[in-house]
Amino acid sequence: MRKLFFANWKMYLSDADAEALARQFLDAALEARVDVAIAPGFTALDRVARVLRGSPVSLGAQNVFWMDGGAYTGEVSPHQLTALGTRYVILGHSERRAYLGETNDMIAKKTKAAMEAGLIPVLCVGETKEEREAGRQEAVVGEQLEIALAGARISPERPLVVAYEPRWAIGTGTPCKPEDVTAMHGHIRSVIDALLDGDALSHVRVLYGGSVDASNAESFLGLPAVDGMLVGGASARPADVRALFDLLSR
Ligand code: PGA
């Protein structure tokens, strides 16, 4: 499986800037030795979808609701996303857990609904600084996975992406140490293997995210345990994108 470079544009870009940056991605991705996906904000989703249509760059969304329609003000359903050509959806991002009160149970419902609609979840897991200092990082991430993935059926047609994103590493300029990423990715794989049937693990990519940029991307991508990276800030700045793709094309 090729490694995956997944851009999370958060709430950073205007629709016009998102469209322009998507065009930059498109040109750069043709040379890249990795798979590429972009998750723009909802308002830019259609505009970016038009740029990416028919290209090797996949479209992602940053959230989805678990119901498929009805009176749910402000929410977006899985089929509304697939209708635009969306392939991936980020779920359980720590910013949503921290600021919007998303719980493991809510994330489990979203994961199930997304997979049923044919979306590939990019399930984010990770511990806080306090949890790591207390040595609880594996227990926390294990619980996040067990609740979100209970009863999930993973197959070649229904793959899964898990992103290990320690909260203290997101947007801080202090990424996790490569050896700690390797240890956590091993733990994530063993939890998934114990939880899910058959060869589920061979259809799961485990990404690292948290302060990845061109100065450190290679140290993560070079790790056998890392199937790719989820990049926030640096994926939304044209100069950083240029520098990242210079690396990814070598
Ligand atoms: P960052 O964010 O690259 O800006 O640290 C990563 C993420 O939250 O997905």
CSV table of C-alpha atoms and ligand atoms in Angstrom, one decimal, residues 6-10 12 90 93-95 124 163 165-167 169-174 208-213 229-235 237, ligand 1:
chain,number,residue,atom,x,y,z
A,6,PHE,CA,-3.7,13.7,4.0
A,7,ALA,CA,-4.3,17.5,4.2
A,8,ASN,CA,-6.6,18.8,6.9
A,9,TRP,CA,-7.3,22.4,6.1
A,10,LYS,CA,-9.4,23.0,9.2
A,12,TYR,CA,-8.0,28.1,7.6
A,90,ILE,CA,-12.1,12.9,9.4
A,93,HIS,CA,-10.5,15.0,15.6
A,94,SER,CA,-9.2,16.2,19.0
A,95,GLU,CA,-10.4,19.8,18.3
A,124,CYS,CA,-8.3,10.4,15.0
A,163,ALA,CA,-4.6,8.8,12.6
A,165,GLU,CA,-2.6,12.6,16.8
A,166,PRO,CA,-1.4,13.3,20.3
A,167,ARG,CA,-3.3,16.4,21.3
A,169,ALA,CA,1.5,17.8,19.4
A,170,ILE,CA,-1.2,19.4,17.3
A,171,GLY,CA,-0.4,22.9,16.1
A,172,THR,CA,2.3,23.3,18.8
A,173,GLY,CA,5.4,22.9,16.6
A,174,THR,CA,6.4,20.0,18.9
A,208,TYR,CA,0.8,10.1,12.2
A,209,GLY,CA,-0.4,13.8,12.7
A,210,GLY,CA,0.7,16.7,14.9
A,211,SER,CA,3.1,19.5,13.8
A,212,VAL,CA,4.3,17.7,10.7
A,213,ASP,CA,6.1,20.0,8.2
A,229,MET,CA,0.6,11.6,7.7
A,230,LEU,CA,-2.3,13.9,8.6
A,231,VAL,CA,-1.1,17.5,8.2
A,232,GLY,CA,-2.9,20.6,9.3
A,233,GLY,CA,-1.2,24.0,9.3
A,234,ALA,CA,1.6,23.2,6.9
A,235,SER,CA,-0.8,21.7,4.4
A,237,ARG,CA,0.3,27.2,3.4
B,1,PGA,P1,-1.1,20.4,12.7
B,1,PGA,O1,-2.5,19.7,12.8
B,1,PGA,O2,-0.4,19.7,11.5
B,1,PGA,O3,-1.4,21.8,12.4
B,1,PGA,O4,-0.4,20.1,14.0
B,1,PGA,C1,-2.7,18.3,12.5
B,1,PGA,C2,-4.1,18.0,12.6
B,1,PGA,O5,-4.8,18.5,13.6
B,1,PGA,O6,-4.7,17.2,11.9
